[in-house]
JSON list of C-alpha atoms in Angstrom, two decimals:
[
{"chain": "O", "resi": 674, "resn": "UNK", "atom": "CA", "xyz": [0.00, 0.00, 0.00]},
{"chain": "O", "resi": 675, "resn": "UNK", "atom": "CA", "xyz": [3.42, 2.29, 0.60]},
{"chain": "O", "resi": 676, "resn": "UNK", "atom": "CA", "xyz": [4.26, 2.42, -2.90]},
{"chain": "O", "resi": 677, "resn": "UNK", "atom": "CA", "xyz": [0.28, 2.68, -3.94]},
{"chain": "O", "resi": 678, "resn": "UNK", "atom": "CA", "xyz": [0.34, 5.68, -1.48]},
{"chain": "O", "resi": 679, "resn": "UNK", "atom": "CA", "xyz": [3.53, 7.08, -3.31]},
{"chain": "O", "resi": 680, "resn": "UNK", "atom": "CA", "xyz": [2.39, 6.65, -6.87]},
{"chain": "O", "resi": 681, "resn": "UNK", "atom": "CA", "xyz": [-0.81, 8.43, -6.09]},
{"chain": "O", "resi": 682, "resn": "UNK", "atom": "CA", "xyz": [0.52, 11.13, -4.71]},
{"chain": "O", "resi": 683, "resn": "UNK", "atom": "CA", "xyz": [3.65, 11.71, -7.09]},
{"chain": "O", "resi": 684, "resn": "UNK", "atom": "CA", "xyz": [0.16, 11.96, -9.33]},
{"chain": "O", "resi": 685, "resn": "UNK", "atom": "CA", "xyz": [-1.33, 14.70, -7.24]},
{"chain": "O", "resi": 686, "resn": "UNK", "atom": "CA", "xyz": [2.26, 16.80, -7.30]},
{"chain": "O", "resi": 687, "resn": "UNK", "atom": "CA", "xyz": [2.18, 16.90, -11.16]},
{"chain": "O", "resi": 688, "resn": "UNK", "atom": "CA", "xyz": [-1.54, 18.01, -10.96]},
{"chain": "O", "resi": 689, "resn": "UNK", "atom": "CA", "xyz": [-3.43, 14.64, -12.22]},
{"chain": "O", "resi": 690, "resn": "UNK", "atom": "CA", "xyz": [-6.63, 13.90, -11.10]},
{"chain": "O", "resi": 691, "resn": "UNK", "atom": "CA", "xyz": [-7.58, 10.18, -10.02]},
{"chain": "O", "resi": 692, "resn": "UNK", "atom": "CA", "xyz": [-10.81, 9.06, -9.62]},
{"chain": "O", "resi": 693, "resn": "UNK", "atom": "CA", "xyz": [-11.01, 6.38, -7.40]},
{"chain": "O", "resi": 694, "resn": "UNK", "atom": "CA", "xyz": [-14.24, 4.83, -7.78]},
{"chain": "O", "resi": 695, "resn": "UNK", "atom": "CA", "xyz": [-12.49, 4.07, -11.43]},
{"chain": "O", "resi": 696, "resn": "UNK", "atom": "CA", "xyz": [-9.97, 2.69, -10.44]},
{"chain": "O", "resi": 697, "resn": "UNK", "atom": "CA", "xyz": [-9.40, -1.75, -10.17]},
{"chain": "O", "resi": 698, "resn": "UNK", "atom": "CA", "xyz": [-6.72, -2.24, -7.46]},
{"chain": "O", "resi": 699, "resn": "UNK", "atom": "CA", "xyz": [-5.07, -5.59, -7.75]},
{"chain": "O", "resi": 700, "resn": "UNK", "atom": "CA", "xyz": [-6.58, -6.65, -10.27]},
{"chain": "O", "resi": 701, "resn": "UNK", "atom": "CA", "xyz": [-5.19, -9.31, -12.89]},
{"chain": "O", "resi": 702, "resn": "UNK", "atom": "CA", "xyz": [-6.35, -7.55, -16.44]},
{"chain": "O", "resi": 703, "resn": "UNK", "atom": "CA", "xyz": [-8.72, -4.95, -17.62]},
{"chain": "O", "resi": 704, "resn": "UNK", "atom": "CA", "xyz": [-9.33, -2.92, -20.52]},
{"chain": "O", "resi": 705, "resn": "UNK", "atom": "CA", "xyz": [-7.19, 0.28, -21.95]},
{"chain": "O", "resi": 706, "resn": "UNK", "atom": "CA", "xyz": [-7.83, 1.81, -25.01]},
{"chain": "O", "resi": 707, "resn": "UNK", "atom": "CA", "xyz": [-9.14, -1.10, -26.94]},
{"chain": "O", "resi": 708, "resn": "UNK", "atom": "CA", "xyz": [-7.19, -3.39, -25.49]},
{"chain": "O", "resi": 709, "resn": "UNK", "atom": "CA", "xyz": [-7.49, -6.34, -23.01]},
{"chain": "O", "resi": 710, "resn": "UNK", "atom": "CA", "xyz": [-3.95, -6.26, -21.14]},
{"chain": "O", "resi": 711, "resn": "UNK", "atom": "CA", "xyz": [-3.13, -8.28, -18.26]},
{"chain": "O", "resi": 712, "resn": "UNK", "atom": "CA", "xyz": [0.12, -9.74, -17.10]},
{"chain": "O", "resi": 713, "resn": "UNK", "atom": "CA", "xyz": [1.13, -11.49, -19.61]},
{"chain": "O", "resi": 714, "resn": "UNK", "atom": "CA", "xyz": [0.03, -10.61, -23.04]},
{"chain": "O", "resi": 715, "resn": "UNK", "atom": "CA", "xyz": [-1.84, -7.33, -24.66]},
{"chain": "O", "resi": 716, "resn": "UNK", "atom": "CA", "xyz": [-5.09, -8.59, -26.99]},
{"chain": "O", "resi": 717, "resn": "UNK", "atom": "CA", "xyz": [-7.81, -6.85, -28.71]},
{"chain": "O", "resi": 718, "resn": "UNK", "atom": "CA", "xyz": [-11.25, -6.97, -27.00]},
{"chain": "O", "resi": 719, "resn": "UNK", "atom": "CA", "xyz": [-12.93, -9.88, -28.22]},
{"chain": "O", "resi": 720, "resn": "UNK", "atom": "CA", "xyz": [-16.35, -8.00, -28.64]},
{"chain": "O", "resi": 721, "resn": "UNK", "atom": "CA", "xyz": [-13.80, -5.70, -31.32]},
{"chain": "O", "resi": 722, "resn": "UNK", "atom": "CA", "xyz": [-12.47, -8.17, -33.48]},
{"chain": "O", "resi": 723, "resn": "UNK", "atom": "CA", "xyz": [-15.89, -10.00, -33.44]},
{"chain": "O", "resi": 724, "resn": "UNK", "atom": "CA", "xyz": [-17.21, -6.94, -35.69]},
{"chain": "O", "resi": 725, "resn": "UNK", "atom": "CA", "xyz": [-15.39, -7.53, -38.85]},
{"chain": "O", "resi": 726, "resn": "UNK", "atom": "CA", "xyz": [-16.78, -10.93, -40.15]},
{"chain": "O", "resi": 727, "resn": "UNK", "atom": "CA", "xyz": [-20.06, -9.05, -40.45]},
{"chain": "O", "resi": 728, "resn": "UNK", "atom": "CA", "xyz": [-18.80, -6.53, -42.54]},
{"chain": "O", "resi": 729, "resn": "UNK", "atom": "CA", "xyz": [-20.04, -6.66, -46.07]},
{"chain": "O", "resi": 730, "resn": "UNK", "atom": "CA", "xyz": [-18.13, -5.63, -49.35]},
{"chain": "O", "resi": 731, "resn": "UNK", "atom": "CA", "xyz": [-17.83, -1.56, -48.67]},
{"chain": "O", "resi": 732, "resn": "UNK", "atom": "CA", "xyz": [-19.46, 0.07, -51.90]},
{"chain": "O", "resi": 733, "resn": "UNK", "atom": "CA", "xyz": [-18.14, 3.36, -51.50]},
{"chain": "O", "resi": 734, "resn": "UNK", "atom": "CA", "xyz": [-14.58, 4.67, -50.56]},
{"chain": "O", "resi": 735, "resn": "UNK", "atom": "CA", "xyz": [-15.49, 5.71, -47.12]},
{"chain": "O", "resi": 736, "resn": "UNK", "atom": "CA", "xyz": [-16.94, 2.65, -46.10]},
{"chain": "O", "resi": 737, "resn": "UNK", "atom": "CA", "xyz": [-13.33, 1.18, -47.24]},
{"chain": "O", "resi": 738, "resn": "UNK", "atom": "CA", "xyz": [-11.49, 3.97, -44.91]},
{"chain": "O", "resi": 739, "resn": "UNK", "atom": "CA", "xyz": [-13.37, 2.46, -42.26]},
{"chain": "O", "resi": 740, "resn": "UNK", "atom": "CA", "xyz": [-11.78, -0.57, -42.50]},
{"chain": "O", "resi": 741, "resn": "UNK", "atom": "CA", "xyz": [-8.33, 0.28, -43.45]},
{"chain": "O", "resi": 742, "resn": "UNK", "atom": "CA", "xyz": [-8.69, 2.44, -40.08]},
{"chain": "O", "resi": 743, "resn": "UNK", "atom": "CA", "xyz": [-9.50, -0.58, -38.19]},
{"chain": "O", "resi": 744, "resn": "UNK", "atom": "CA", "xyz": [-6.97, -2.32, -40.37]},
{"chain": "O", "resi": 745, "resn": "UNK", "atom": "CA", "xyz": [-4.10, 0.08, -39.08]},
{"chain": "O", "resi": 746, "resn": "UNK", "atom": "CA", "xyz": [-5.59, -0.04, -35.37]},
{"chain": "O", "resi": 747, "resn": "UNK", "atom": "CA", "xyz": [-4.99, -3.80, -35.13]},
{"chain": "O", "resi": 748, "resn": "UNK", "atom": "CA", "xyz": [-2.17, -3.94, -37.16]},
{"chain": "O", "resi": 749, "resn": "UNK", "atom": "CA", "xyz": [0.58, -5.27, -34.97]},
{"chain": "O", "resi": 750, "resn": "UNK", "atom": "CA", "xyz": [-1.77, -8.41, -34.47]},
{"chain": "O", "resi": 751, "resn": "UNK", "atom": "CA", "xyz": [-2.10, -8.76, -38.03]},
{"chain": "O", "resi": 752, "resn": "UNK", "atom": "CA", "xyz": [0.62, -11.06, -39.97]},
{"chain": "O", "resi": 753, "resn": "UNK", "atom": "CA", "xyz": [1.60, -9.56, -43.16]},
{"chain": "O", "resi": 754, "resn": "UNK", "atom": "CA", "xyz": [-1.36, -6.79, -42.95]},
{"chain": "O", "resi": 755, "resn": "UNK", "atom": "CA", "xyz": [0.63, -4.45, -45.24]},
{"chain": "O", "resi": 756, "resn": "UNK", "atom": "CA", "xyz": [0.75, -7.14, -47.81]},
{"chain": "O", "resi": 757, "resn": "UNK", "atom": "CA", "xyz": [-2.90, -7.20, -47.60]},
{"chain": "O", "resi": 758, "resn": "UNK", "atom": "CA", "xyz": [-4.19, -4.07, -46.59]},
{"chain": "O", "resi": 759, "resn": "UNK", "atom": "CA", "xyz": [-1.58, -2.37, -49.71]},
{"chain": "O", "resi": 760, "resn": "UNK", "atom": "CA", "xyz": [-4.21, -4.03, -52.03]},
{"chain": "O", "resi": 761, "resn": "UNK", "atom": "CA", "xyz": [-6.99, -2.60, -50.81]},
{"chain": "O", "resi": 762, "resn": "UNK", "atom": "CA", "xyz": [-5.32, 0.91, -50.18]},
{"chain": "O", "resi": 763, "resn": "UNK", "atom": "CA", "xyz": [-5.11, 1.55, -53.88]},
{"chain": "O", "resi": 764, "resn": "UNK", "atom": "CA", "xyz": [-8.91, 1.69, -53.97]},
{"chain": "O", "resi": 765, "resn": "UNK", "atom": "CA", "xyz": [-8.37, 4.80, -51.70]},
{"chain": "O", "resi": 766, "resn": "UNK", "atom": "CA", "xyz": [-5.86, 6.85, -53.85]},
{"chain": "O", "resi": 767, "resn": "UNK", "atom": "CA", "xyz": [-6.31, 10.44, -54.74]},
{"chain": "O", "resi": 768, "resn": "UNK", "atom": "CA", "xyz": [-9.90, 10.34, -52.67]},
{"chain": "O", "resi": 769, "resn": "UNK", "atom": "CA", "xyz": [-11.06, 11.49, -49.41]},
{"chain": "O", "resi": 770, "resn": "UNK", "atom": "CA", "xyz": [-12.11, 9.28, -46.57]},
{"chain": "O", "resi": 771, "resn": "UNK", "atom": "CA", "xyz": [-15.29, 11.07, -47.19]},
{"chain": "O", "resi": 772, "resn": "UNK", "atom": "CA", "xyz": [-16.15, 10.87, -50.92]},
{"chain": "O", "resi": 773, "resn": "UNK", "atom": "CA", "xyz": [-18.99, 8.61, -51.95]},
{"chain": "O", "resi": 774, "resn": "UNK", "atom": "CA", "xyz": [-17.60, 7.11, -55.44]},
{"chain": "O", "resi": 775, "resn": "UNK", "atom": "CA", "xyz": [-18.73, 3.80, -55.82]},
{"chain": "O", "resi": 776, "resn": "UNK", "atom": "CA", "xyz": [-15.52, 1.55, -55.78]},
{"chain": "O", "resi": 777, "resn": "UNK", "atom": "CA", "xyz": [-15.44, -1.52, -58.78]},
{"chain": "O", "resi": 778, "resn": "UNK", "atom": "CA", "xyz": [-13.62, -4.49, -57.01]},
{"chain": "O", "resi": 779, "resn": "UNK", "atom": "CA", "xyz": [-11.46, -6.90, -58.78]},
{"chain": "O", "resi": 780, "resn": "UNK", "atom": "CA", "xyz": [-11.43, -10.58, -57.46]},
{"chain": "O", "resi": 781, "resn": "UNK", "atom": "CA", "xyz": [-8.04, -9.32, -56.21]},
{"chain": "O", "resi": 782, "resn": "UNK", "atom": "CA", "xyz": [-8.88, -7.11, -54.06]},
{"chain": "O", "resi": 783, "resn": "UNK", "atom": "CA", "xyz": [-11.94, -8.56, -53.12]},
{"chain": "O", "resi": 784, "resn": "UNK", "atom": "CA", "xyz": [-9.95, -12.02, -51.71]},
{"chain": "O", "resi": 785, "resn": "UNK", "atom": "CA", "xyz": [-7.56, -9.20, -49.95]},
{"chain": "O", "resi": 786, "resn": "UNK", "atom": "CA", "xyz": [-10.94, -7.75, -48.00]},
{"chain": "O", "resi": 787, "resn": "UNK", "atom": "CA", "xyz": [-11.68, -11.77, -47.38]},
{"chain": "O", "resi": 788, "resn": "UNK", "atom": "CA", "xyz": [-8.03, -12.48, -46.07]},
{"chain": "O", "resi": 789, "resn": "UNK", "atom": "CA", "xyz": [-8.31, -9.32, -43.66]},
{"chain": "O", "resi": 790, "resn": "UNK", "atom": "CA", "xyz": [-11.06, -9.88, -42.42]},
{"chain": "O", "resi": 791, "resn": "UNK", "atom": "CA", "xyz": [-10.58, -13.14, -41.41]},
{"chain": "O", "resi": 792, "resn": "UNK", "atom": "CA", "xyz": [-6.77, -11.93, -40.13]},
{"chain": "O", "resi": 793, "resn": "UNK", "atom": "CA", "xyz": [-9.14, -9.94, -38.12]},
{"chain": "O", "resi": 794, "resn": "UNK", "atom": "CA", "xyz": [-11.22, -11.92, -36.54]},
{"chain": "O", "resi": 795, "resn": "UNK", "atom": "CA", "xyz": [-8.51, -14.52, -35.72]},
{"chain": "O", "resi": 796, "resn": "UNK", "atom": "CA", "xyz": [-6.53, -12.02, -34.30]},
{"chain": "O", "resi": 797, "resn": "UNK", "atom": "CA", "xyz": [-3.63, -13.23, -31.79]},
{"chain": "O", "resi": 798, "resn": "UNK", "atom": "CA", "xyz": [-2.41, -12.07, -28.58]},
{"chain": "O", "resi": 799, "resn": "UNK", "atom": "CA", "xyz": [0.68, -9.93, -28.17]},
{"chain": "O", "resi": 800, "resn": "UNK", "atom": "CA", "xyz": [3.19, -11.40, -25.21]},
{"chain": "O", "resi": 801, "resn": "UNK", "atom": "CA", "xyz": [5.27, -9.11, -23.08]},
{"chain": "O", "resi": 802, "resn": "UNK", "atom": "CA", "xyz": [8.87, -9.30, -23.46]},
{"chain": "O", "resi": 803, "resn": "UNK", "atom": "CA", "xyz": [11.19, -11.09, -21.27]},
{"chain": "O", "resi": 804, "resn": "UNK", "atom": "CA", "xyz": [13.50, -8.95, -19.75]},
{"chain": "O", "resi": 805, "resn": "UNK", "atom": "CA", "xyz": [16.48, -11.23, -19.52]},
{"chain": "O", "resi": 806, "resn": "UNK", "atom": "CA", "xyz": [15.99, -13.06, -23.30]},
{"chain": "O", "resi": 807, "resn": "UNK", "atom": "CA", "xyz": [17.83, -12.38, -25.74]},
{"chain": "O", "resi": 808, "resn": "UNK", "atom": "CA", "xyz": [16.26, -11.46, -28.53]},
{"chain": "O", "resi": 809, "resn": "UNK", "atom": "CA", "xyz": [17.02, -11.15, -32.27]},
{"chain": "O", "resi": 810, "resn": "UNK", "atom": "CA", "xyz": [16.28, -8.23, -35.05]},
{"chain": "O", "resi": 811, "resn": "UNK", "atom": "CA", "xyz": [15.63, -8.94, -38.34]}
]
């Protein structure tokens, strides 16, 4: 409780604001900004990656820019989402998330939106890193 005591008031000296009643003491995981984190690994809330598989074919380009935002939220869960998500980002150039052209989709990029959305909804957990592994960098 001593170092509980001193983090909440090293809080207080730079002028933060905790409410307490919001807070979850001891517990094992919760939920930060989209995430599930707990101990051991970081992973997208389930009731998140769930969405996807009932997205249908977007018709216009800022139905697309939804996904590809979702696409680039998740993205470090995602194997090879560049790979996928570059075919799908061409539909997008020279527009605005906003405009509502109709997009014409090739069987290309239609098994890209497929592949991703699947990559989606299997989405894996990210583990912490062990402080005394070594580790390489490709």
């Amino acid at each position: 409780m001593l170092d509980l005591d001193r983090v909440l008031l090293r809080l207080s000296d730079f002028g933060l604001l905790i409410s307490l009643n919001k807070c979850a003491f001891g517990a094992s995981k919760g939920h930060f900004l989209g995430y599930l984190v707990s101990k051991d690994c970081i992973q997208p809330l389930p009731e998140k990656v769930k969405v996807p598989l009932d997205f249908s074919l977007p018709k216009f380009v800022e139905q697309l820019c939804r996904v590809l935002a979702m696409i680039k939220f998740y993205h470090k869960f995602l194997k090879d989402a560049a790979k996928v998500k570059s075919c799908l980002n061409n539909l997008t150039k020279r527009k605005s998330k906003s405009d509502k052209t109709p997009l014409f989709w090739t069987e290309n990029e239609e098994t890209a939106f497929k592949k991703v959305k699947k990559k989606i909804a299997d989405v894996s957990l990210l583990a912490h890193p062990l402080p005394k592994q070594n580790y390489l960098l490709l």
